Structure formats: structure tokens, C-alpha cells
XYZ file of C-alpha atoms in Angstrom:
729
model
C 18.944 -14.955 -5.369
C 19.594 -15.382 -1.667
C 18.213 -12.986 0.917
C 21.606 -11.230 1.033
C 23.915 -9.792 -1.622
C 27.685 -10.020 -1.235
C 29.296 -7.156 -3.152
C 33.038 -6.604 -3.655
C 33.801 -2.880 -3.695
C 36.860 -0.720 -4.311
C 37.564 2.988 -4.092
C 38.555 4.405 -7.483
C 42.354 4.325 -8.025
C 42.930 2.213 -4.892
C 45.102 -0.899 -5.065
C 43.238 -4.206 -5.563
C 44.516 -5.319 -2.156
C 42.054 -2.796 -0.659
C 38.948 -4.434 -2.113
C 36.340 -4.695 0.642
C 33.128 -6.661 1.023
C 29.612 -5.354 1.677
C 26.745 -7.660 2.643
C 23.324 -6.122 2.071
C 19.767 -7.297 1.360
C 18.293 -7.017 -2.167
C 15.387 -4.905 -0.868
C 17.707 -2.141 0.329
C 18.371 0.801 -1.950
C 21.308 2.386 -3.741
C 21.340 5.010 -1.007
C 21.534 2.279 1.651
C 24.526 0.844 -0.224
C 26.190 4.268 -0.186
C 25.739 4.450 3.584
C 27.121 0.933 4.061
C 30.180 1.768 1.945
C 30.814 4.984 3.878
C 30.582 3.055 7.160
C 32.947 0.330 5.895
C 35.513 2.771 4.482
C 35.071 5.283 7.276
C 38.642 6.580 7.269
C 38.610 7.152 3.504
C 35.262 8.948 3.444
C 35.418 10.632 6.850
C 34.618 14.055 5.434
C 32.344 12.964 2.583
C 28.577 12.561 2.956
C 27.186 9.226 1.813
C 25.004 10.956 -0.789
C 28.168 12.343 -2.442
C 29.519 8.881 -3.289
C 29.254 7.917 -6.943
C 28.773 4.183 -7.463
C 29.798 2.518 -10.731
C 28.578 -0.998 -11.452
C 31.399 -3.244 -12.663
C 31.979 -6.918 -13.438
C 35.751 -7.429 -13.272
C 37.370 -10.709 -12.132
C 39.628 -9.981 -9.168
C 42.015 -12.945 -9.278
C 44.494 -11.327 -11.680
C 43.428 -7.697 -11.275
C 46.333 -5.226 -11.311
C 46.731 -1.570 -10.361
C 47.557 -0.741 -13.989
C 44.271 -2.231 -15.190
C 42.361 -0.118 -12.694
C 44.243 3.046 -13.666
C 43.395 2.447 -17.327
C 39.731 1.781 -16.588
C 37.375 4.377 -18.094
C 34.554 4.993 -15.621
C 32.436 6.438 -18.421
C 32.169 2.915 -19.801
C 30.456 1.682 -16.627
C 26.858 2.066 -15.484
C 26.525 4.728 -12.795
C 23.913 4.137 -10.115
C 22.150 7.497 -9.919
C 18.704 6.888 -8.466
C 19.115 6.560 -4.685
C 15.728 4.863 -4.281
C 16.309 2.012 -6.750
C 16.291 -1.267 -4.871
C 19.406 -3.384 -5.345
C 17.216 -6.186 -6.700
C 16.589 -3.866 -9.659
C 20.317 -3.167 -10.100
C 21.452 -6.789 -9.786
C 18.882 -8.809 -11.698
C 21.104 -11.888 -11.322
C 23.133 -12.936 -8.252
C 26.491 -11.078 -8.208
C 29.240 -13.367 -9.478
C 31.780 -14.522 -6.870
C 35.406 -13.287 -6.947
C 34.317 -10.340 -9.063
C 34.599 -6.606 -8.459
C 31.022 -5.310 -8.462
C 31.189 -1.662 -7.343
C 33.770 1.086 -7.887
C 33.322 4.071 -5.562
C 34.334 7.636 -6.288
C 33.462 10.820 -4.360
C 31.448 13.274 -6.435
C 33.834 16.133 -7.162
C 30.944 18.610 -7.228
C 28.880 17.428 -4.288
C 31.700 16.667 -1.846
C 33.708 19.163 0.160
C 36.863 17.643 1.623
C 37.332 20.330 4.260
C 37.182 18.695 7.715
C 33.898 18.817 9.593
C 32.071 20.497 6.731
C 28.883 19.059 5.307
C 28.730 18.451 1.600
C 28.058 21.746 -0.172
C 26.334 22.341 -3.482
C 27.411 25.248 -5.673
C 24.113 25.077 -7.571
C 20.676 23.495 -7.136
C 20.147 20.078 -8.733
C 19.198 20.150 -12.394
C 15.925 18.275 -11.866
C 14.636 20.866 -9.381
C 15.670 23.787 -11.583
C 13.907 22.249 -14.583
C 10.759 21.438 -12.600
C 10.698 25.055 -11.389
C 11.100 26.392 -14.936
C 8.254 24.223 -16.198
C 5.757 24.943 -13.394
C 6.465 28.236 -11.622
C 3.354 30.406 -11.747
C 1.791 28.446 -14.621
C -1.607 27.742 -13.088
C -3.011 27.173 -16.548
C -1.119 23.847 -16.589
C -3.031 22.525 -13.592
C -5.796 20.930 -15.666
C -3.166 19.355 -17.897
C -1.111 17.667 -15.178
C -3.722 17.113 -12.429
C -6.521 15.044 -13.882
C -9.583 13.089 -12.726
C -10.789 10.246 -14.917
C -13.490 7.611 -14.705
C -12.377 3.997 -15.107
C -14.406 0.847 -15.556
C -13.786 -2.758 -16.542
C -13.769 -1.838 -20.220
C -10.891 0.591 -19.653
C -8.878 -2.059 -17.847
C -9.418 -4.557 -20.655
C -8.505 -2.078 -23.394
C -5.249 -1.119 -21.643
C -4.526 -4.789 -20.944
C -4.911 -5.556 -24.647
C -2.419 -2.813 -25.534
C 0.116 -4.091 -22.997
C -0.356 -7.707 -24.110
C 0.561 -6.617 -27.616
C 3.731 -4.894 -26.412
C 4.956 -7.726 -24.181
C 3.898 -11.274 -25.133
C 5.594 -12.676 -21.986
C 3.568 -10.615 -19.513
C 1.185 -13.467 -18.717
C 3.831 -16.191 -18.435
C 6.469 -17.316 -15.973
C 9.056 -15.760 -18.300
C 7.522 -12.338 -17.619
C 9.987 -9.461 -17.764
C 9.221 -5.974 -16.599
C 8.840 -3.220 -19.169
C 8.699 0.560 -18.788
C 5.252 1.371 -20.177
C 4.584 4.756 -18.587
C 4.066 6.412 -21.968
C 1.421 3.841 -22.916
C -0.420 4.242 -19.613
C -0.330 8.047 -19.657
C -1.447 8.193 -23.299
C -4.352 5.931 -22.413
C -5.381 8.052 -19.410
C -5.061 11.251 -21.464
C -7.531 9.773 -23.931
C -10.110 9.844 -21.127
C -11.919 13.135 -20.399
C -10.673 15.093 -17.400
C -13.827 15.212 -15.269
C -12.642 18.245 -13.298
C -11.576 20.348 -16.277
C -13.527 23.499 -17.033
C -13.907 22.383 -20.661
C -15.552 19.100 -19.656
C -17.866 20.802 -17.179
C -18.912 23.421 -19.749
C -19.500 20.711 -22.328
C -21.569 18.473 -20.054
C -23.039 21.062 -17.705
C -21.855 18.921 -14.764
C -19.866 20.336 -11.889
C -19.718 16.977 -10.131
C -19.864 14.155 -12.668
C -22.040 11.187 -11.765
C -20.065 7.987 -11.194
C -21.100 5.321 -13.675
C -21.239 1.567 -13.708
C -19.053 -0.612 -15.902
C -21.699 -0.436 -18.620
C -21.522 3.358 -18.703
C -24.929 4.020 -17.157
C -25.352 6.046 -13.957
C -25.575 4.295 -10.618
C -29.248 3.897 -9.705
C -30.600 4.328 -6.217
C -34.169 3.271 -6.913
C -35.933 0.680 -4.760
C -35.931 -1.990 -7.441
C -32.369 -1.360 -8.597
C -30.370 -4.491 -9.247
C -26.687 -5.089 -9.707
C -25.905 -5.638 -13.342
C -24.195 -8.844 -14.302
C -20.669 -8.496 -15.674
C -20.478 -7.325 -19.254
C -19.375 -9.922 -21.796
C -16.229 -9.043 -23.760
C -15.984 -11.661 -26.503
C -12.653 -10.431 -27.887
C -10.845 -10.041 -24.542
C -11.125 -12.560 -21.729
C -9.894 -12.660 -18.128
C -9.469 -15.480 -15.659
C -12.271 -16.163 -13.210
C -10.275 -15.031 -10.184
C -9.251 -11.838 -12.015
C -12.906 -11.183 -12.785
C -13.733 -11.244 -9.078
C -11.065 -8.598 -8.421
C -12.316 -6.462 -11.299
C -15.863 -6.568 -9.937
C -14.529 -5.217 -6.672
C -12.444 -2.268 -7.867
C -14.507 -0.984 -10.794
C -16.109 1.389 -11.590
C -13.919 4.034 -9.965
C -12.691 7.581 -10.392
C -8.999 8.324 -9.890
C -7.032 11.562 -9.587
C -3.424 11.635 -10.638
C -0.573 14.033 -11.388
C 1.031 13.554 -14.800
C 4.468 15.204 -14.874
C 5.382 13.232 -17.994
C 3.292 15.770 -19.912
C 6.036 18.330 -19.141
C 8.681 16.343 -21.077
C 11.169 16.688 -18.232
C 14.764 15.789 -19.057
C 16.157 15.623 -15.508
C 13.997 13.317 -13.399
C 16.406 11.412 -11.185
C 15.595 13.419 -8.065
C 14.611 11.094 -5.235
C 10.922 10.370 -5.026
C 9.965 12.326 -8.148
C 8.064 9.855 -10.324
C 6.594 11.185 -13.541
C 3.121 10.017 -12.517
C 1.554 10.098 -9.045
C -1.748 8.707 -7.810
C -3.451 11.402 -5.709
C -4.914 9.616 -2.705
C -7.971 11.003 -0.931
C -5.787 10.668 2.174
C -3.546 13.381 0.728
C -6.438 15.817 0.507
C -7.463 14.962 4.075
C -3.901 15.602 5.218
C -3.720 18.935 3.377
C -6.970 20.045 5.016
C -5.507 19.159 8.416
C -2.262 21.018 7.700
C -4.107 24.133 6.505
C -5.949 24.358 9.830
C -2.741 24.410 11.865
C -1.183 27.558 13.305
C 1.103 29.742 11.241
C 4.865 29.489 11.555
C 6.886 26.801 13.277
C 4.134 26.113 15.841
C 1.984 24.780 13.005
C 4.585 22.281 11.803
C 3.480 18.749 10.893
C 5.747 15.702 11.033
C 4.130 13.020 8.903
C 5.002 9.348 9.197
C 3.387 6.046 8.279
C 3.993 2.562 6.951
C 7.054 2.439 4.646
C 6.203 2.416 0.958
C 2.755 4.074 1.022
C 3.757 7.282 -0.790
C 4.655 9.793 1.935
C 7.541 11.142 -0.140
C 5.322 11.265 -3.233
C 2.889 13.346 -1.181
C 5.711 15.786 -0.367
C 6.611 16.129 -4.043
C 2.947 16.544 -4.952
C 2.782 19.462 -2.501
C 5.984 20.886 -3.995
C 4.605 20.712 -7.551
C 1.284 22.339 -6.632
C 3.083 25.152 -4.796
C 5.241 25.745 -7.867
C 2.122 25.957 -10.037
C 0.737 28.693 -7.795
C 4.098 30.509 -7.461
C 4.144 30.020 -3.688
C 7.616 30.585 -2.170
C 8.858 27.401 -0.529
C 11.905 26.022 1.250
C 12.830 22.497 0.202
C 15.176 20.066 1.940
C 15.867 16.836 0.079
C 16.852 13.441 1.398
C 20.526 14.451 1.146
C 19.844 17.303 3.651
C 20.682 20.066 1.157
C 18.342 23.047 1.518
C 17.026 25.155 -1.362
C 15.057 28.392 -1.327
C 12.435 28.484 -4.065
C 10.976 31.801 -5.218
C 11.182 33.077 -8.797
C 14.407 31.055 -8.926
C 15.829 28.055 -7.092
C 18.725 29.148 -4.889
C 21.129 27.379 -2.556
C 20.854 30.267 -0.085
C 18.735 33.316 0.563
C 15.652 34.173 2.585
C 11.895 34.336 2.145
C 10.067 37.178 3.830
C 6.821 36.299 5.623
C 5.340 35.053 8.870
C 4.305 31.655 7.460
C 6.893 30.177 5.103
C 6.325 26.528 4.199
C 9.407 24.295 4.456
C 9.131 20.832 2.885
C 11.535 18.264 4.352
C 12.195 14.781 2.968
C 13.590 13.090 6.098
C 13.905 9.535 4.820
C 17.651 9.864 4.388
C 20.560 9.672 6.801
C 19.872 13.257 7.871
C 16.405 12.927 9.397
C 16.364 16.422 10.952
C 15.495 19.758 9.315
C 18.625 21.785 8.716
C 19.681 24.657 11.010
C 18.541 27.168 8.384
C 14.971 25.860 8.624
C 14.858 25.475 12.405
C 16.414 28.879 13.070
C 13.363 30.865 11.941
C 10.078 30.725 13.865
C 8.212 31.757 10.696
C 9.055 28.477 8.975
C 6.141 26.020 9.029
C 7.638 22.573 8.478
C 6.021 19.672 6.644
C 8.348 16.717 7.195
C 7.804 13.194 5.880
C 9.626 10.039 6.919
C 9.081 6.424 7.835
C 8.693 5.821 11.594
C 11.847 6.781 13.467
C 13.206 5.483 16.742
C 12.630 7.556 19.852
C 16.270 8.634 19.934
C 15.951 9.990 16.380
C 12.964 12.105 17.452
C 14.678 13.889 20.355
C 15.200 16.994 18.243
C 11.442 17.533 18.047
C 11.069 18.227 21.757
C 14.067 20.551 21.706
C 13.554 22.417 18.439
C 9.886 22.045 17.504
C 7.856 21.061 20.607
C 4.505 22.251 19.218
C 4.747 20.208 16.019
C 2.009 17.662 15.365
C 3.305 14.130 14.826
C 0.704 12.404 12.663
C 0.386 9.115 10.818
C -0.824 8.608 7.249
C -3.340 5.835 6.612
C -2.007 2.845 4.649
C -3.121 2.307 1.073
C -6.166 0.124 0.583
C -5.924 -2.888 -1.697
C -8.089 -1.051 -4.240
C -5.754 1.966 -4.227
C -2.653 -0.154 -4.696
C -4.186 -2.110 -7.567
C -5.188 1.107 -9.339
C -1.720 2.595 -8.766
C 0.039 -0.454 -10.186
C -2.334 -1.034 -13.099
C -2.644 2.566 -14.331
C 0.067 4.771 -12.756
C 3.210 2.706 -12.087
C 5.731 3.040 -14.906
C 6.334 -0.705 -15.003
C 3.953 -3.234 -16.491
C 2.770 -5.560 -13.710
C -0.116 -7.897 -14.660
C -3.131 -7.949 -12.351
C -2.658 -11.538 -11.192
C 0.975 -10.924 -10.188
C 0.263 -7.827 -8.103
C -2.890 -9.283 -6.569
C -1.097 -12.455 -5.478
C 1.737 -10.358 -4.062
C -0.626 -8.153 -2.055
C -2.314 -11.218 -0.569
C 1.049 -12.286 0.884
C 3.085 -9.128 1.539
C 0.371 -6.517 2.080
C -0.917 -3.516 0.159
C 1.884 -0.958 0.615
C 2.488 -0.064 -3.063
C 6.289 0.132 -3.153
C 7.179 -3.263 -1.625
C 4.202 -4.865 -3.369
C 5.136 -3.827 -6.887
C 8.858 -4.453 -6.339
C 8.047 -8.013 -5.286
C 5.655 -8.464 -8.206
C 8.347 -7.439 -10.700
C 10.494 -10.458 -9.886
C 9.751 -13.985 -8.686
C 13.113 -13.959 -6.961
C 12.373 -10.772 -5.035
C 8.910 -12.042 -4.130
C 10.324 -15.253 -2.669
C 13.101 -13.364 -0.871
C 10.566 -11.054 0.770
C 8.473 -14.025 1.892
C 11.611 -15.451 3.495
C 12.324 -12.080 5.134
C 8.797 -11.954 6.575
C 9.087 -15.455 8.006
C 12.490 -14.552 9.465
C 11.015 -11.435 11.089
C 8.218 -13.569 12.568
C 10.716 -16.031 14.037
C 12.500 -13.146 15.751
C 9.309 -12.045 17.558
C 9.402 -13.431 21.100
C 6.616 -11.273 22.544
C 4.052 -9.910 20.072
C 2.721 -7.212 22.406
C 6.220 -5.973 23.211
C 7.148 -6.027 19.531
C 4.120 -3.892 18.683
C 5.085 -1.307 21.294
C 8.480 -0.758 19.632
C 6.774 1.437 17.035
C 7.124 4.292 19.542
C 10.407 3.162 21.102
C 13.995 2.444 20.132
C 13.662 -1.211 19.159
C 13.282 -2.545 15.632
C 9.636 -2.551 14.535
C 8.960 -5.452 12.117
C 7.220 -3.631 9.245
C 7.410 -6.844 7.218
C 4.806 -8.328 9.595
C 2.837 -5.355 10.950
C 1.570 -2.064 9.579
C 0.597 1.055 11.481
C -2.616 2.974 10.846
C -4.461 5.906 12.468
C -6.753 5.330 15.404
C -10.368 6.199 14.471
C -10.953 9.833 15.384
C -7.256 10.674 15.759
C -4.327 10.876 13.354
C -1.748 11.224 16.151
C 1.306 9.020 15.758
C 1.219 8.270 19.484
C -2.287 6.799 19.309
C -1.721 4.852 16.078
C -2.799 1.226 15.940
C -1.033 -1.860 14.612
C -2.326 -4.760 12.520
C -0.853 -7.542 10.354
C 0.121 -6.514 6.832
C -1.885 -9.431 5.422
C -3.913 -12.462 6.404
C -1.005 -14.629 5.271
C 1.397 -12.829 7.623
C -1.140 -13.169 10.440
C -1.570 -16.909 9.831
C 2.200 -17.401 9.710
C 2.551 -15.487 12.984
C -0.128 -17.485 14.810
C 1.226 -20.785 13.494
C 4.689 -19.835 14.731
C 3.271 -18.950 18.157
C 1.309 -22.199 18.385
C 4.423 -24.109 17.383
C 6.037 -22.845 20.580
C 2.989 -23.140 22.838
C -0.343 -24.938 22.269
C -2.245 -22.178 24.070
C -0.328 -19.300 22.483
C -3.237 -18.120 20.277
C -5.627 -17.955 23.254
C -3.038 -16.147 25.381
C -2.362 -13.758 22.504
C -6.113 -13.085 22.240
C -6.379 -12.275 25.968
C -3.238 -10.139 25.800
C -4.591 -8.095 22.893
C -7.958 -7.596 24.631
C -6.129 -5.988 27.531
C -4.193 -3.734 25.129
C -7.113 -2.704 22.893
C -5.729 -4.749 20.008
C -9.089 -4.880 18.210
C -7.670 -5.831 14.813
C -5.747 -8.785 16.234
C -8.655 -9.876 18.438
C -11.015 -9.820 15.475
C -8.733 -11.958 13.328
C -8.091 -14.409 16.175
C -11.811 -14.646 16.903
C -12.635 -15.320 13.247
C -9.933 -17.991 13.023
C -11.130 -19.724 16.168
C -14.838 -19.637 15.232
C -14.005 -21.397 11.965
C -12.131 -24.073 13.935
C -15.036 -24.354 16.397
C -17.686 -24.834 13.702
C -15.591 -27.414 11.847
C -14.961 -29.376 15.052
C -18.666 -30.020 15.764
C -19.265 -33.770 15.893
C -22.988 -33.702 16.592
C -25.896 -31.597 15.442
C -25.777 -28.239 17.260
C -28.459 -25.569 17.178
C -27.623 -21.872 17.398
C -30.108 -19.024 17.743
C -29.408 -15.694 16.086
C -31.323 -12.568 17.105
C -32.640 -10.050 14.574
C -30.996 -6.631 14.480
C -33.895 -5.070 12.585
C -36.322 -6.492 15.145
C -35.016 -8.167 18.321
C -38.158 -10.280 18.515
C -37.152 -12.093 15.341
C -34.872 -15.112 15.677
C -33.114 -17.384 13.218
C -32.306 -21.026 13.962
C -28.990 -22.230 12.560
C -28.125 -25.917 12.820
C -24.596 -27.156 12.148
C -23.279 -30.695 12.371
C -20.530 -33.029 11.265
C -22.543 -33.526 8.064
C -22.076 -29.880 7.081
C -19.708 -29.738 4.099
C -16.925 -27.246 4.789
C -14.611 -26.093 2.034
C -12.417 -23.152 1.072
C -12.799 -21.501 -2.316
C -10.545 -19.302 -4.402
C -11.922 -18.202 -7.785
C -15.619 -17.373 -7.879
C -16.155 -20.367 -10.156
C -15.240 -22.609 -7.201
C -17.879 -20.854 -5.098
C -20.504 -21.314 -7.797
C -19.582 -24.983 -8.302
C -19.598 -25.775 -4.577
C -22.931 -24.055 -4.031
C -24.492 -25.662 -7.111
C -23.438 -29.105 -5.877
C -24.968 -28.508 -2.431
C -28.235 -27.210 -3.897
C -28.461 -30.237 -6.196
C -27.771 -32.714 -3.369
C -29.827 -30.849 -0.744
C -26.742 -30.757 1.496
C -25.755 -27.964 3.874
C -22.443 -26.332 3.015
C -20.232 -23.658 4.540
C -17.882 -22.007 2.047
C -14.918 -19.944 3.267
C -13.182 -17.543 0.849
C -9.432 -17.996 0.543
C -8.987 -14.588 -1.064
C -9.235 -12.700 2.219
C -8.050 -9.530 0.495
C -11.461 -9.300 -1.160
C -13.463 -11.562 1.141
C -17.188 -11.410 0.507
C -17.944 -12.657 4.003
C -15.885 -14.691 6.446
C -18.048 -17.627 5.340
C -21.177 -18.277 3.272
C -23.617 -20.853 4.683
C -26.268 -22.556 2.568
C -29.227 -23.995 4.524
C -31.215 -26.371 2.265
C -34.017 -26.734 4.818
C -35.023 -23.076 4.746
C -33.547 -22.486 1.293
C -31.566 -19.557 2.723
C -28.137 -18.181 1.962
C -26.401 -16.731 5.023
C -23.331 -14.520 5.069
C -21.380 -15.126 8.292
C -19.276 -12.257 9.590
C -17.150 -13.014 12.675
C -16.292 -9.866 14.584
C -15.085 -8.573 17.926
C -15.873 -4.974 17.056
C -19.163 -3.140 17.709
C -18.648 -1.385 14.356
C -18.347 -3.677 11.349
C -19.814 -1.938 8.269
C -20.729 -4.132 5.322
C -18.742 -3.918 2.113
C -21.018 -2.899 -0.770
C -18.528 -4.328 -3.267
C -18.656 -7.697 -1.505
C -22.446 -7.754 -1.635
C -22.358 -6.918 -5.334
C -19.882 -9.738 -5.904
C -22.244 -12.212 -4.218
C -25.109 -11.035 -6.409
C -23.046 -11.266 -9.587
C -21.923 -14.787 -8.629
C -25.592 -15.797 -8.336
C -26.192 -14.810 -11.947
C -29.631 -15.482 -13.502
C -27.962 -17.643 -16.161
C -27.130 -20.209 -13.415
C -30.657 -21.542 -12.971
C -29.849 -23.736 -9.955
C -28.661 -20.667 -7.993
C -31.131 -18.084 -9.255
C -33.505 -18.641 -6.319
C -30.699 -17.597 -3.914
C -30.098 -14.259 -5.641
C -30.842 -11.435 -3.143
C -34.016 -9.488 -3.841
C -36.400 -7.360 -1.832
C -38.628 -10.430 -1.385
C -35.841 -12.990 -0.880
C -33.304 -11.297 1.347
C -29.692 -12.217 1.914
C -29.319 -13.038 5.613
C -26.229 -11.586 7.271
C -25.219 -13.053 10.637
C -22.629 -11.335 12.822
C -20.950 -13.923 15.066
C -19.745 -12.200 18.250
C -18.420 -13.295 21.675
C -20.574 -13.085 24.794
C -21.750 -10.736 26.217
C -21.461 -8.513 23.146
C -24.671 -9.673 21.462
C -27.032 -7.669 23.668
C -25.421 -4.342 22.727
C -24.570 -5.138 19.098
C -26.481 -2.848 16.711
C -27.503 -3.028 13.077
C -24.522 -2.234 10.858
C -24.184 0.282 8.048
C -22.390 0.007 4.715
C -18.896 0.862 3.532
C -18.773 3.466 0.801
C -15.485 2.186 -0.699
C -15.218 5.378 -2.775
C -18.182 4.423 -4.968
C -21.780 5.610 -5.175
C -23.391 3.910 -2.208
C -26.437 1.752 -2.881
C -27.448 1.771 0.760
C -31.156 2.082 0.012
C -30.979 -0.952 -2.263
C -29.021 -3.227 0.039
C -30.960 -2.302 3.153
C -34.013 -3.717 1.374
C -32.179 -6.799 0.099
C -30.513 -7.829 3.370
C -31.601 -8.828 6.842
C -29.174 -8.643 9.756
C -28.860 -10.949 12.782
C -26.371 -11.384 15.606
C -25.231 -14.769 16.930
C -23.549 -14.800 20.325
C -21.048 -17.547 21.225
C -19.407 -18.402 24.533
C -15.650 -17.656 24.143
C -14.731 -20.481 26.530
C -16.621 -22.927 24.337
C -15.078 -21.552 21.168
C -11.521 -21.700 22.516
C -11.958 -25.246 23.794
C -10.992 -26.590 20.369
């Protein structure tokens, strides 16, 4: 499918001569199509909100279409597009046929009000909200049933994978077709004990269960602890590159909300999936919100990268408030407002000096309704993707004390767990992992792209197109707070360390692939563009960009060496210790993908007594920026290029290195990190940063931290390079 859909549309009962054309991208939603139709047929739908347009999917040749045929057409025989968040790529699995009527439009007789200048009015709350209220209101005893914490390890992944393989034989092939497997996933997770349930804690005597390794034994923090080698599963196998990913994300504990356990019948409300992954970021955000002032002065306007679950967070808050019978005002994407107490009402009031109002502002109406803004006792929690400055003017006028904050993007680990265990569709690990490596880790665009090769390729094209449109990277980045178009296909926003304010948020590439494409495009216009970009970002505190540019250039510098060059690294444990590193044209440089390639390349160098420098291609789960084998000293060095004074080491990456150097591979066993034979980690930094660079700590990554172990198995150094020399290449 091309990067644009051409849809022929017609208002119900209109003459075929009035067929009109809509051009729209496959990644836009049903709701976006409604808005485009309203804009195209403005005179017809002048007094009808876009959300009140019913869209019927048709496939009727237009060449001989008559008015009589249209009058006789039964709309009940056509598919109605109900879910406003479905992407059009999900609706049109094949390219729309030419000279064919694709969409018939009809105003919803219930939702629309044809009186001039009146907003669409609802006579009753939506059925999905009424049913959710009936199921949850005041039923705190259901909390342990629908909010669960489970422990997952590699075995769990493999067991679920086996079940899904049996249901869909095509899931591992190019003929893969998506399947709705939510029931299978939820049944599997329900078979796991809920670690936070009172029954489990009474049974085990544990209030805080101990995270376990993939073998089921507790994490050990003893001095001589070693990382276990991967467990053998003779009946179920995975590819080598999949194994590397599994080592990185497991074991792990996840929390999730399972609304499928309620057997809901009406679930088409926007953003209300039957299963939701509860991010630790959500709990952090709730803590922040709870510390705000009461009433409208304590309002929080939450934004962040599109597709990371901001709307899911809002619905999670709604569900938990229903469980605890907490009166709430709710405004949906269609701007209709409902008052929720013992019943769901279209109107009414809630008495109190701190009434929570939840606002889904991702629709056309991105402002809380007058009912919400008119009462100073209403504390607003609003979620939306980043809006232009002109769309935020209302804040200064109506809600000047509101905090505008940004939600952190999803990590790769989070997105993989969401897709593998929570997403209703079946997306194999390799498909989602490869998609993340290209398009980034925002769950919604990642899994949509992974569902279809066509959509994946279209989104790659869209990203490249967005890159070509960037004339000035720094100026493009600044549009996140302005009125210009911010290219979310290329960049993602994230909170500044120590501050969640939207106005201090930082920007980085969505993926290493997007970054490489951007730099290549810049260098295609100007040979010195990368260096100029580096200097520009230094002046603007663009640490993420500077770090990636520095790493890229150091690799080029090392590979360009034509004669033997000696470098001296200084110890971070003891500054009196130094490490001599000699590189030359004889050093064998290569990139590796699956861990088997790493093992083969290292084995070959050990056998031949040849120095090698291995660079991981899978930057999503990079162990180090490069791994250097020095046959003279018999050392293995992890090279980490950085521009930042804080660069904590990834425990999961260290464990992956140790597992790759498995005892069964005799030629590599002597390189396996131990207390006596340490893994040497070298941070490569630009002058004059080396003198102030300190020993680095370890990333927790949500797992039990083996800091004591790895501090004894690693030795840290810093290597300082002259930027002018590095950029001379």
C-alpha cells in the first residue's frame, strides 16, 4: 500500500454526482477520517460534530451507480467503523480499489443535534461507561482480581509462545496474519500467582516477594555469585538473536489491569483496552498528582510522546476511582462530559472542594468543557499528545496554575512485555523487536507496524520523508513548544532529569536507525554537517545527540587508523593505574548481530591471536558500544563512548556478556569475568572531560541489582580523546 489512501465517500442518500474524495495516510485513525470528511463536506455537516458521523465501509463500483441503487442499499449490511482509534491500515488491509465507493457517511441520529451553533448532545451516557460503572463502582474486593502482579521468566515466555504457535502456524512466517489472542494471554497470566494478593502473601508469608532468576531461584548478592547460563529447553527452541533479547528482559515482574475478567459487553469506548500494562511511570505520576494543591490550582496537564499510553493511564485512573467509589467527572475525546457518582449522568453536580475531573484531550476538542472550568473545586487531570502553542492558550486564561508535565517514554523492555503479554494481538518477538529497532519503542506505532509488513514499510517511508523535510535540526527540535510541526516520527520527547516539566523536556531520536538516517541526510547536503550539528547541540545542551554523534565519530576515528597508535586510559578506581591500548590498521573491525556472531568472531580472534573490535548492530540492547579483544594482555575491554558525566552501566548488558562467554565454549572461558579476571570497562570521552570523569554506577533496569557482584568483576577506566583529532576523519 502507498503512503496515502484515496477514499471515495458519499453522504447517505446523496446523488452519486456528489461523491467526494479524501486523501489520508494509513496511520491516521477512524476519528481522523471523520474530521477530514467533516472538513470536506463542511456545508453538509456544519452543525454536526465529527464524532457524530457514522462511517460505513462499502465496496461499490461507481461507474454505473444510480440514485435508486443507493436508496435501496441497506446500511445494516455494511461494516460500521465504530472504534475511533483504529488505524485505517487496520480497516483497509488491502489498497482501496479505484473507481469504487469506499465510505458512506451518515450523521448519528442520537449523537447529533441539528440546531444551529449547538454542540452535539447526548441524551444518555455511552453504554460502555454505564456498564463499566455497574461492574466496578464500590467493589474494592475486585481489585485483586483485575489488578495483578506476576513474575515472568524465560520459561513463561516459551510456554506462551508454544500455545500461540499451536493456534497460528503462520506466526513465524512471512505469511503471518494477526490474530486476537487476548483470551489466551489473560488465561496464561491468570494461571500465575498474583504476588500482591492477600492470599498469596498469607500462603508464602512474603509481603514483598523476592524476584527470581529464570531458573526459579532467588537472585543472589553474595561475593562469589555468578550469572547462570541460559536454561536449556529441549522441546522449545528460539533463534540466537531472540535468545539475546530474552536474556535482557527476563526475569521481570509486571503489573497489569485485566478488565477482560469483568466480561464487559460494551468496550468500544476510545482508549479502553481490556488489558493494560501498569507502568511504574504511572505510579510516579500519581504520587506527583496527589501532592498537588486541591481544586483547580492543583490541575495537571499531562503530555508526552504519541503512543506511549497516556490515554490508557487516564482510563486506569478512572477504573481505580470507580473501584473505590470516588465521585469523578469524565470528559471523553468527543468532549461530552459525564458526572460519575452512584450513577453515570450527563448532567448534575458533585459537592466537594476537590473534585477530580479526567479529560481525554486527544480529540478535536482539546479543552476541558465549560462545566469543568467553571468550578474552582474541579482538579483537572488532562492527557493529550503535545499541542501547538496556540492550542494551549486556554491554559493561561482558564487554568494558569496548572502543572504542564511530560510522561517518560516507554523503555524497550516495557514495550516488549506489553506486546508479548498484554496486547490483544499476537505479534511474534522477532517482528516487534525488529520494528522497535527502526521506528522506536512507543508501543502503539511499534505494534501497529509489526502487525503488517505494508504498514511497517510505509512508516519507514514516512520517517525518511520527515527527515528530508528537516532543514535545521535545532529549529525543528524547538517546535515541540511552538506552533510548527514537530516530527515525532524522528524525535521523541522525554523528561529532563530532576524535572517533569513540559517546558524543560528534552528531545532525542526515536531510534539509532532514525538517528543514522538523519545524520546521513545531513552529510549528503554538507560534508561538515555532522560536526556542525555536534557543535550546535553542545551549545543547546543536546546531550543525547552529542553522545550519539561522539560515539559515531569515535568508531570512524578508530577504524581510520593507518598506523599503530597507543592510547592511555586512566583508572577510575585508582587514578594511579593506567591501561595501554594499542590500535592499528591490523585490528579486525566488524559489526555483529546475533550473539552467535559475537562468539564466532571472538573465537576466531583468540585462535589466531589477532586483535579485534566488535561493534553490536542491535543498538536497542547494546552490550557496549564496542568490545575490544587484546591478545597481548589477554584482556576483554568494553568500550563505552560518552559525552555525559553520568553513564551508568547496564546490568543486563553485563549479564549478556557473561552468558555469551559460556563455560562450554572452552576457547572463550578464560575471558569470562570473575573476581580474579575482571572485565575492563573503558569510557571514551572528549577532552577535557577525563580529569573530572568519575567511576560509574549501575542501572537497576527494574531487576534485583547485583551491584556488589559486578563491582568486584569489573574495573573502570577513562580514555580521553582530542575532539579535533577525532573529527578530522
